Amino acid sequence: MFGIETLTGNVQAAVLVGIVLTEAMVLYVGYGAMTRALGPSVKKAIGGE
Amino acid sequence: MFELFGVSAGLLGLFVAFGVLIGILFGFFGMGGSFLVTPALLVMGYPSRVAVGSGLAFVFGTSVIATLKHRDLGQVDYKLGVSMIIGTTVGLEVGKEIVLYLETLGLAGNIISVTYVLLLGGIGLFVTYEALNRGDGDSDGGVSHDVDADADIDADDIPEIAKKIQSYSLPPMITLRGGIQVSLWMVLLVAFVTGLLSGFLGVGGGFIRMPALFYLIGVPVPIAVGTDLFEIMFSGGIGSFLYAQSGGVDLSIVVPLLAGSALGARVGSAATSIVNEDEIKIYFGLMLLLGALAVAVRQAGDYLGMGVLDYVSLALILGSALMVSGAVLYSAVKSIRAPASAGSMAD
């Protein structure tokens, strides 16, 4: 998957860890922006306002 | 049927949902990743190497996200974190050596399981007992989740054992967040013992280290959580790299789990500022107790050769995780809806 099967040993391991790290950073930024945009509306909806 | 990365949409959805559940727990307590994911993957039929390696890679990704969040809130003590990493690394090595020695004697499996049950059950009982004995919700003996990280900590908020440990003034002394002064040797000793247990039991160790930072060193809960996550980020990163070298990290598991848990962690960490911590601690203690029971059931299954007990064990783990994350969500919604607390809920 992700075309990394051709890599070997340490390089493949480093790329795998790098992919997880990159996904984590992207999710942190993406969900952060989503929380800022939708957070107040969700809070209002839960609060029944 | 629709497939992505060679995995069915149903399985991807299951991983995302499971990730949300774990993320809520991780965001709220700063722990609970490895002891949920790895057993679940094992029961789903993944080889041990993939279950442990993918579990570690997932914990690594989740701890990166959670550490960034806690860093934004000023809840990571880097000096303490680095000292803990040193002590923990040595402890991990010693723990691993003990396991290898016990394996040569043929006793490793049983001793590890019994220790795991006693430790998990003991901490669960302790946390539940503590929470029940200050159920009036005041701050006597407890530390609020949204404490100001740089303010000096109130002496009444420091557990008695921590006060004793802080009283040993063996140089060099280090000053931690909250104005706590403690001998570096004491920090290294606590880190070594928690690392040893972590290496011996083969778990991330958040459920050991976070209470140890609070009860033994006296670090306020939010900083204990943030610093513990910082440390897990390193141990998870190194661990997943080592497993990835032998093909133990499966991205079709890690990617959807992480996508779900990142969302759950947002919810969990947002809940920390609005939920009564003591209320949740009772559920958390119960989750640890059920976790201990789950390990005992699995061990009994192995001993008796009853594979069905593996599923009972998994149901106990998932059920308790669902119960606690449900309690966090319920308490958060209740707090938002309570008119009296409306003024204190702003982010």
CSV table of C-alpha atoms in Angstrom, one decimal:
chain,number,residue,atom,x,y,z
A,1,MET,CA,0.0,0.0,0.0
A,2,PHE,CA,1.1,3.6,-0.7
A,3,GLY,CA,3.8,2.1,-3.0
A,4,ILE,CA,6.3,1.5,-0.2
A,5,GLU,CA,6.5,-2.3,-0.6
A,6,THR,CA,9.5,-1.9,-2.9
A,7,LEU,CA,11.5,-0.2,-0.2
A,8,THR,CA,13.5,-2.4,2.2
A,9,GLY,CA,14.3,-2.6,5.9
A,10,ASN,CA,15.1,0.6,7.7
A,11,VAL,CA,13.9,2.9,4.8
A,12,GLN,CA,10.5,1.3,4.7
A,13,ALA,CA,10.2,1.4,8.5
A,14,ALA,CA,11.2,5.1,8.5
A,15,VAL,CA,8.7,5.9,5.7
A,16,LEU,CA,5.9,4.0,7.6
A,17,VAL,CA,6.6,6.0,10.8
A,18,GLY,CA,6.8,9.2,8.7
A,19,ILE,CA,3.3,8.4,7.1
A,20,VAL,CA,1.8,8.0,10.5
A,21,LEU,CA,3.5,11.2,11.8
A,22,THR,CA,2.3,13.1,8.7
A,23,GLU,CA,-1.3,11.8,9.1
A,24,ALA,CA,-1.3,12.8,12.8
A,25,MET,CA,-0.1,16.4,11.9
A,26,VAL,CA,-2.7,16.7,9.1
A,27,LEU,CA,-5.5,15.4,11.3
A,28,TYR,CA,-4.4,17.8,14.2
A,29,VAL,CA,-4.6,20.8,11.9
A,30,GLY,CA,-7.7,19.6,10.0
A,31,TYR,CA,-9.8,18.7,13.0
A,32,GLY,CA,-8.5,21.8,14.8
A,33,ALA,CA,-9.9,24.0,11.9
A,34,MET,CA,-13.1,22.0,11.9
A,35,THR,CA,-13.5,22.4,15.7
A,36,ARG,CA,-13.0,26.2,15.5
A,37,ALA,CA,-15.6,26.4,12.6
A,38,LEU,CA,-18.2,24.1,14.0
A,39,GLY,CA,-17.5,23.9,17.7
A,40,PRO,CA,-19.7,26.9,18.8
A,41,SER,CA,-22.7,25.7,16.7
A,42,VAL,CA,-22.4,22.1,18.1
A,43,LYS,CA,-22.2,23.5,21.6
A,44,LYS,CA,-25.3,25.6,21.0
A,45,ALA,CA,-27.2,22.7,19.5
A,46,ILE,CA,-26.3,20.4,22.5
A,47,GLY,CA,-27.3,23.2,24.9
A,48,GLY,CA,-30.7,23.4,23.2
A,49,GLU,CA,-30.3,27.1,22.3
B,1,MET,CA,-18.2,-4.4,-2.2
B,2,PHE,CA,-16.4,-1.0,-1.9
B,3,GLU,CA,-12.8,-1.4,-0.9
B,4,LEU,CA,-10.1,1.1,0.1
B,5,PHE,CA,-6.4,0.1,0.4
B,6,GLY,CA,-7.6,-3.6,0.0
B,7,VAL,CA,-9.8,-3.3,3.1
B,8,SER,CA,-13.6,-3.5,3.0
B,9,ALA,CA,-15.6,-0.3,3.8
B,10,GLY,CA,-17.3,-2.1,6.7
B,11,LEU,CA,-13.9,-2.9,8.3
B,12,LEU,CA,-12.6,0.6,7.7
B,13,GLY,CA,-15.8,2.0,9.4
B,14,LEU,CA,-15.3,-0.4,12.3
B,15,PHE,CA,-11.7,0.8,12.7
B,16,VAL,CA,-12.8,4.5,12.5
B,17,ALA,CA,-15.6,3.9,15.1
B,18,PHE,CA,-13.2,2.0,17.4
B,19,GLY,CA,-10.7,4.9,17.0
B,20,VAL,CA,-13.3,7.4,18.1
B,21,LEU,CA,-14.0,5.4,21.2
B,22,ILE,CA,-10.3,5.1,22.1
B,23,GLY,CA,-9.6,8.7,21.2
B,24,ILE,CA,-12.2,9.9,23.7
B,25,LEU,CA,-10.4,8.0,26.5
B,26,PHE,CA,-7.0,9.0,25.3
B,27,GLY,CA,-8.0,12.7,25.1
B,28,PHE,CA,-9.6,12.7,28.5
B,29,PHE,CA,-7.2,10.5,30.5
B,30,GLY,CA,-4.0,10.6,28.4
B,31,MET,CA,-3.9,6.8,28.4
B,32,GLY,CA,-5.8,3.7,27.4
B,33,GLY,CA,-4.5,3.1,23.8
B,34,SER,CA,-2.3,0.0,23.7
B,35,PHE,CA,-4.2,-2.1,26.2
B,36,LEU,CA,-7.4,-1.8,24.0
B,37,VAL,CA,-6.1,-2.0,20.4
B,38,THR,CA,-3.6,-4.9,20.6
B,39,PRO,CA,-6.0,-7.4,22.3
B,40,ALA,CA,-8.8,-6.4,19.8
B,41,LEU,CA,-6.5,-7.0,16.8
B,42,LEU,CA,-5.3,-10.3,18.2
B,43,VAL,CA,-8.9,-11.6,18.7
B,44,MET,CA,-9.7,-10.3,15.1
B,45,GLY,CA,-7.1,-12.8,13.9
B,46,TYR,CA,-4.1,-10.6,13.1
B,47,PRO,CA,-0.7,-12.1,13.9
B,48,SER,CA,0.9,-11.0,17.2
B,49,ARG,CA,3.6,-9.0,15.4
B,50,VAL,CA,1.1,-7.0,13.4
B,51,ALA,CA,-1.2,-6.5,16.4
B,52,VAL,CA,1.6,-5.2,18.6
B,53,GLY,CA,3.3,-3.2,15.8
B,54,SER,CA,0.1,-1.6,14.5
B,55,GLY,CA,-1.0,-0.9,18.1
B,56,LEU,CA,2.3,0.9,18.8
B,57,ALA,CA,2.1,2.9,15.5
B,58,PHE,CA,-1.5,3.9,16.4
B,59,VAL,CA,-0.4,4.9,19.9
B,60,PHE,CA,2.4,6.9,18.4
B,61,GLY,CA,0.1,8.8,16.1
B,62,THR,CA,-2.5,9.5,18.8
B,63,SER,CA,0.1,10.6,21.3
B,64,VAL,CA,1.5,13.1,18.7
B,65,ILE,CA,-1.9,14.7,18.3
B,66,ALA,CA,-2.7,14.7,22.0
B,67,THR,CA,0.8,16.1,22.9
B,68,LEU,CA,0.3,18.9,20.4
B,69,LYS,CA,-3.0,19.7,22.1
B,70,HIS,CA,-1.6,19.6,25.6
B,71,ARG,CA,1.4,21.7,24.4
B,72,ASP,CA,-1.0,24.4,23.2
B,73,LEU,CA,-2.5,24.4,26.7
B,74,GLY,CA,1.0,24.7,28.3
B,75,GLN,CA,0.6,21.3,30.0
B,76,VAL,CA,3.9,19.6,28.9
B,77,ASP,CA,6.9,19.7,31.3
B,78,TYR,CA,9.8,19.0,28.9
B,79,LYS,CA,12.4,18.9,31.7
B,80,LEU,CA,10.4,16.2,33.5
B,81,GLY,CA,9.6,14.5,30.2
B,82,VAL,CA,13.2,14.1,29.2
B,83,SER,CA,14.2,12.9,32.7
B,84,MET,CA,11.4,10.4,32.6
B,85,ILE,CA,12.4,9.1,29.1
B,86,ILE,CA,16.0,8.4,30.4
B,87,GLY,CA,14.8,6.5,33.5
B,88,THR,CA,12.0,4.7,31.6
B,89,THR,CA,14.4,3.6,28.8
B,90,VAL,CA,16.7,1.9,31.4
B,91,GLY,CA,13.7,0.4,33.2
B,92,LEU,CA,12.3,-0.9,29.9
B,93,GLU,CA,15.6,-2.7,29.1
B,94,VAL,CA,15.8,-4.3,32.6
B,95,GLY,CA,12.1,-5.3,32.3
B,96,LYS,CA,12.8,-6.9,28.9
B,97,GLU,CA,15.8,-8.8,30.3
B,98,ILE,CA,13.7,-10.2,33.2
B,99,VAL,CA,11.1,-11.4,30.7
B,100,LEU,CA,13.8,-13.1,28.6
B,101,TYR,CA,15.2,-14.8,31.8
B,102,LEU,CA,11.7,-15.9,32.9
B,103,GLU,CA,11.1,-17.3,29.4
B,104,THR,CA,14.1,-19.5,29.7
B,105,LEU,CA,12.5,-20.9,32.9
B,106,GLY,CA,9.2,-21.3,31.1
B,107,LEU,CA,7.4,-19.0,33.7
B,108,ALA,CA,7.1,-15.7,31.7
B,109,GLY,CA,3.5,-16.0,30.6
B,110,ASN,CA,1.9,-16.9,33.9
B,111,ILE,CA,4.0,-14.4,36.0
B,112,ILE,CA,3.3,-11.6,33.6
B,113,SER,CA,-0.4,-12.2,33.5
B,114,VAL,CA,-0.7,-12.5,37.3
B,115,THR,CA,1.4,-9.2,37.7
B,116,TYR,CA,-0.8,-7.5,35.1
B,117,VAL,CA,-4.0,-8.5,36.9
B,118,LEU,CA,-2.7,-7.5,40.3
B,119,LEU,CA,-1.3,-4.2,39.1
B,120,LEU,CA,-4.3,-3.2,36.9
B,121,GLY,CA,-6.7,-4.4,39.6
B,122,GLY,CA,-4.8,-2.6,42.4
B,123,ILE,CA,-4.6,0.7,40.5
B,124,GLY,CA,-8.3,0.3,39.6
B,125,LEU,CA,-9.3,-0.3,43.2
B,126,PHE,CA,-7.1,2.6,44.4
B,127,VAL,CA,-8.5,5.1,41.9
B,128,THR,CA,-12.1,4.0,42.6
B,129,TYR,CA,-11.6,4.2,46.4
B,130,GLU,CA,-10.0,7.7,46.1
B,131,ALA,CA,-12.8,9.0,43.9
B,132,LEU,CA,-15.6,7.5,46.1
B,133,ASN,CA,-14.1,9.0,49.2
B,134,ARG,CA,-14.2,12.5,48.0
B,135,GLY,CA,-17.5,12.1,46.1
B,136,ASP,CA,-18.7,15.5,47.4
B,137,GLY,CA,-16.9,17.1,44.4
B,138,ASP,CA,-14.8,19.6,46.3
B,139,SER,CA,-11.2,19.9,45.6
B,140,ASP,CA,-9.9,18.4,48.9
B,141,GLY,CA,-6.9,16.3,48.0
B,142,GLY,CA,-7.7,16.5,44.3
B,143,VAL,CA,-6.4,18.5,41.4
B,144,SER,CA,-8.6,20.1,38.9
B,145,HIS,CA,-8.1,19.2,35.2
B,146,ASP,CA,-8.0,22.9,34.1
B,147,VAL,CA,-5.5,24.1,36.6
B,148,ASP,CA,-3.2,26.9,35.6
B,149,ALA,CA,0.0,25.1,34.6
B,150,ASP,CA,2.4,27.8,35.7
B,151,ALA,CA,0.7,28.7,39.0
B,152,ASP,CA,2.3,27.3,42.2
B,153,ILE,CA,0.4,24.2,43.3
B,154,ASP,CA,-1.5,24.3,46.6
B,155,ALA,CA,0.2,22.1,49.3
B,156,ASP,CA,-3.1,20.5,50.1
B,157,ASP,CA,-3.4,19.3,46.5
B,158,ILE,CA,-0.2,17.2,46.8
B,159,PRO,CA,-0.7,13.6,47.9
B,160,GLU,CA,1.1,12.6,51.1
B,161,ILE,CA,3.5,10.1,49.4
B,162,ALA,CA,4.5,12.8,46.9
B,163,LYS,CA,5.2,15.2,49.8
B,164,LYS,CA,7.5,12.6,51.4
B,165,ILE,CA,9.3,12.0,48.1
B,166,GLN,CA,9.7,15.8,47.5
B,167,SER,CA,11.2,16.1,51.0
B,168,TYR,CA,14.3,14.1,50.0
B,169,SER,CA,16.7,16.9,48.9
B,170,LEU,CA,19.3,14.7,47.2
B,171,PRO,CA,21.1,17.0,44.7
B,172,PRO,CA,20.7,17.8,41.9
B,173,MET,CA,17.2,19.3,42.6
B,174,ILE,CA,15.0,20.2,39.7
B,175,THR,CA,12.0,22.6,39.6
B,176,LEU,CA,9.0,21.4,37.7
B,177,ARG,CA,5.9,23.2,36.4
B,178,GLY,CA,3.7,24.3,39.3
B,179,GLY,CA,6.8,25.3,41.4
B,180,ILE,CA,7.4,21.7,42.5
B,181,GLN,CA,11.0,21.0,43.7
B,182,VAL,CA,12.1,17.4,43.6
B,183,SER,CA,15.4,15.5,43.5
B,184,LEU,CA,16.3,14.4,39.9
B,185,TRP,CA,17.2,11.0,41.4
B,186,MET,CA,13.6,10.5,42.7
B,187,VAL,CA,12.3,11.3,39.2
B,188,LEU,CA,14.7,8.9,37.6
B,189,LEU,CA,13.8,6.2,40.2
B,190,VAL,CA,10.0,6.6,39.6
B,191,ALA,CA,10.7,6.5,35.8
B,192,PHE,CA,12.9,3.5,36.2
B,193,VAL,CA,10.3,1.5,38.2
B,194,THR,CA,7.4,2.5,35.8
B,195,GLY,CA,9.6,1.6,32.8
B,196,LEU,CA,10.5,-1.7,34.3
B,197,LEU,CA,6.9,-2.6,34.8
B,198,SER,CA,6.1,-1.3,31.3
B,199,GLY,CA,8.9,-3.4,29.8
B,200,PHE,CA,8.0,-6.4,31.9
B,201,LEU,CA,4.3,-6.3,31.0
B,202,GLY,CA,4.8,-5.2,27.4
B,203,VAL,CA,2.4,-2.3,27.5
B,204,GLY,CA,2.8,1.5,26.8
B,205,GLY,CA,2.6,2.1,30.5
B,206,GLY,CA,0.4,5.3,30.6
B,207,PHE,CA,-1.9,3.7,33.2
B,208,ILE,CA,1.2,3.2,35.4
B,209,ARG,CA,3.1,6.4,34.7
B,210,MET,CA,0.3,9.0,34.8
B,211,PRO,CA,-0.8,8.0,38.4
B,212,ALA,CA,2.9,7.7,39.4
B,213,LEU,CA,3.6,11.3,38.3
B,214,PHE,CA,0.6,12.5,40.3
B,215,TYR,CA,0.7,10.3,43.4
B,216,LEU,CA,4.5,9.9,43.7
B,217,ILE,CA,6.0,13.1,42.4
B,218,GLY,CA,3.0,15.4,43.0
B,219,VAL,CA,2.7,16.7,39.4
B,220,PRO,CA,-0.7,18.3,38.8
B,221,VAL,CA,-3.0,16.0,36.8
B,222,PRO,CA,-3.1,18.0,33.5
B,223,ILE,CA,0.7,18.3,33.4
B,224,ALA,CA,1.1,14.6,34.4
B,225,VAL,CA,-1.2,13.7,31.4
B,226,GLY,CA,0.6,16.1,29.0
B,227,THR,CA,4.1,15.0,30.0
B,228,ASP,CA,3.1,11.3,29.9
B,229,LEU,CA,1.8,11.8,26.4
B,230,PHE,CA,5.1,13.5,25.4
B,231,GLU,CA,7.0,10.4,26.7
B,232,ILE,CA,4.6,8.0,24.9
B,233,MET,CA,5.3,9.8,21.7
B,234,PHE,CA,9.0,8.8,21.9
B,235,SER,CA,8.5,5.3,23.1
B,236,GLY,CA,5.6,4.7,20.6
B,237,GLY,CA,7.8,6.2,17.7
B,238,ILE,CA,10.8,4.0,18.5
B,239,GLY,CA,8.6,0.9,19.1
B,240,SER,CA,6.7,1.3,15.9
B,241,PHE,CA,10.0,1.8,13.9
B,242,LEU,CA,11.4,-1.4,15.4
B,243,TYR,CA,8.2,-3.4,14.5
B,244,ALA,CA,8.0,-1.8,11.1
B,245,GLN,CA,11.4,-3.1,10.2
B,246,SER,CA,9.9,-6.6,10.3
B,247,GLY,CA,6.7,-5.7,8.6
B,248,GLY,CA,4.7,-5.4,11.8
B,249,VAL,CA,3.0,-2.1,11.0
B,250,ASP,CA,-0.2,-2.4,8.8
B,251,LEU,CA,-1.3,1.0,7.5
B,252,SER,CA,-4.7,-0.3,6.6
B,253,ILE,CA,-5.3,-0.7,10.3
B,254,VAL,CA,-3.4,2.4,11.6
B,255,VAL,CA,-4.7,5.0,9.1
B,256,PRO,CA,-8.5,4.6,9.8
B,257,LEU,CA,-8.0,4.0,13.6
B,258,LEU,CA,-6.0,7.2,13.8
B,259,ALA,CA,-8.6,9.2,11.7
B,260,GLY,CA,-11.2,8.2,14.3
B,261,SER,CA,-9.1,8.6,17.4
B,262,ALA,CA,-8.0,12.1,16.4
B,263,LEU,CA,-11.7,13.2,16.3
B,264,GLY,CA,-12.4,11.3,19.6
B,265,ALA,CA,-9.4,12.9,21.2
B,266,ARG,CA,-10.7,16.4,20.4
B,267,VAL,CA,-14.0,15.5,22.1
B,268,GLY,CA,-12.2,13.9,25.1
B,269,SER,CA,-9.8,16.8,25.7
B,270,ALA,CA,-12.6,19.4,25.3
B,271,ALA,CA,-14.5,17.4,27.9
B,272,THR,CA,-11.7,17.8,30.4
B,273,SER,CA,-12.5,21.4,31.0
B,274,ILE,CA,-16.3,20.9,31.6
B,275,VAL,CA,-16.6,17.5,33.3
B,276,ASN,CA,-16.3,16.8,37.0
B,277,GLU,CA,-13.1,14.7,37.2
B,278,ASP,CA,-14.1,12.8,40.3
B,279,GLU,CA,-17.3,11.5,38.7
B,280,ILE,CA,-15.3,10.1,35.8
B,281,LYS,CA,-12.5,8.7,38.0
B,282,ILE,CA,-15.0,6.2,39.4
B,283,TYR,CA,-15.7,4.9,35.9
B,284,PHE,CA,-12.1,4.9,35.0
B,285,GLY,CA,-11.2,2.9,38.1
B,286,LEU,CA,-14.0,0.4,37.1
B,287,MET,CA,-12.5,0.2,33.6
B,288,LEU,CA,-9.1,-0.8,35.0
B,289,LEU,CA,-10.8,-3.4,37.2
B,290,LEU,CA,-12.7,-4.8,34.3
B,291,GLY,CA,-9.4,-4.7,32.3
B,292,ALA,CA,-7.8,-6.8,35.0
B,293,LEU,CA,-10.7,-9.2,34.9
B,294,ALA,CA,-10.5,-9.4,31.1
B,295,VAL,CA,-6.8,-10.5,31.4
B,296,ALA,CA,-7.6,-13.0,34.1
B,297,VAL,CA,-10.4,-14.5,31.9
B,298,ARG,CA,-8.1,-14.7,28.8
B,299,GLN,CA,-5.4,-16.4,31.0
B,300,ALA,CA,-8.0,-18.8,32.3
B,301,GLY,CA,-9.0,-19.5,28.7
B,302,ASP,CA,-5.4,-20.3,27.7
B,303,TYR,CA,-5.0,-22.5,30.7
B,304,LEU,CA,-8.3,-24.4,30.1
B,305,GLY,CA,-7.9,-24.4,26.3
B,306,MET,CA,-11.2,-22.6,25.9
B,307,GLY,CA,-10.9,-20.2,23.0
B,308,VAL,CA,-14.4,-18.7,23.7
B,309,LEU,CA,-13.0,-17.0,26.8
B,310,ASP,CA,-10.8,-14.8,24.4
B,311,TYR,CA,-14.0,-13.3,23.1
B,312,VAL,CA,-15.4,-12.8,26.6
B,313,SER,CA,-12.2,-11.1,27.5
B,314,LEU,CA,-12.5,-8.8,24.4
B,315,ALA,CA,-16.1,-8.0,25.2
B,316,LEU,CA,-15.1,-7.0,28.7
B,317,ILE,CA,-12.4,-4.7,27.4
B,318,LEU,CA,-14.6,-3.1,24.7
B,319,GLY,CA,-17.6,-2.9,27.0
B,320,SER,CA,-15.7,-1.1,29.8
B,321,ALA,CA,-14.1,1.3,27.2
B,322,LEU,CA,-17.6,2.0,25.8
B,323,MET,CA,-19.0,2.6,29.3
B,324,VAL,CA,-16.3,5.1,30.3
B,325,SER,CA,-16.2,7.0,27.0
B,326,GLY,CA,-20.1,7.1,27.2
B,327,ALA,CA,-19.8,8.4,30.7
B,328,VAL,CA,-17.4,11.2,29.6
B,329,LEU,CA,-19.8,12.2,26.7
B,330,TYR,CA,-22.9,12.0,29.0
B,331,SER,CA,-21.2,14.2,31.7
B,332,ALA,CA,-20.0,16.7,29.1
B,333,VAL,CA,-23.5,17.0,27.5
B,334,LYS,CA,-25.0,17.3,31.0
B,335,SER,CA,-22.5,20.1,31.9
B,336,ILE,CA,-23.2,22.0,28.7
B,337,ARG,CA,-27.0,21.8,29.3
B,338,ALA,CA,-26.7,22.8,33.0
B,339,PRO,CA,-27.7,26.5,33.1
B,340,ALA,CA,-25.7,27.2,36.3
B,341,SER,CA,-22.4,26.3,34.7
B,342,ALA,CA,-23.1,28.0,31.4
B,343,GLY,CA,-20.7,30.9,32.2
B,344,SER,CA,-17.7,28.7,32.8
B,345,MET,CA,-17.8,26.6,29.7
B,346,ALA,CA,-16.0,28.9,27.2
B,347,ASP,CA,-13.0,27.3,25.6
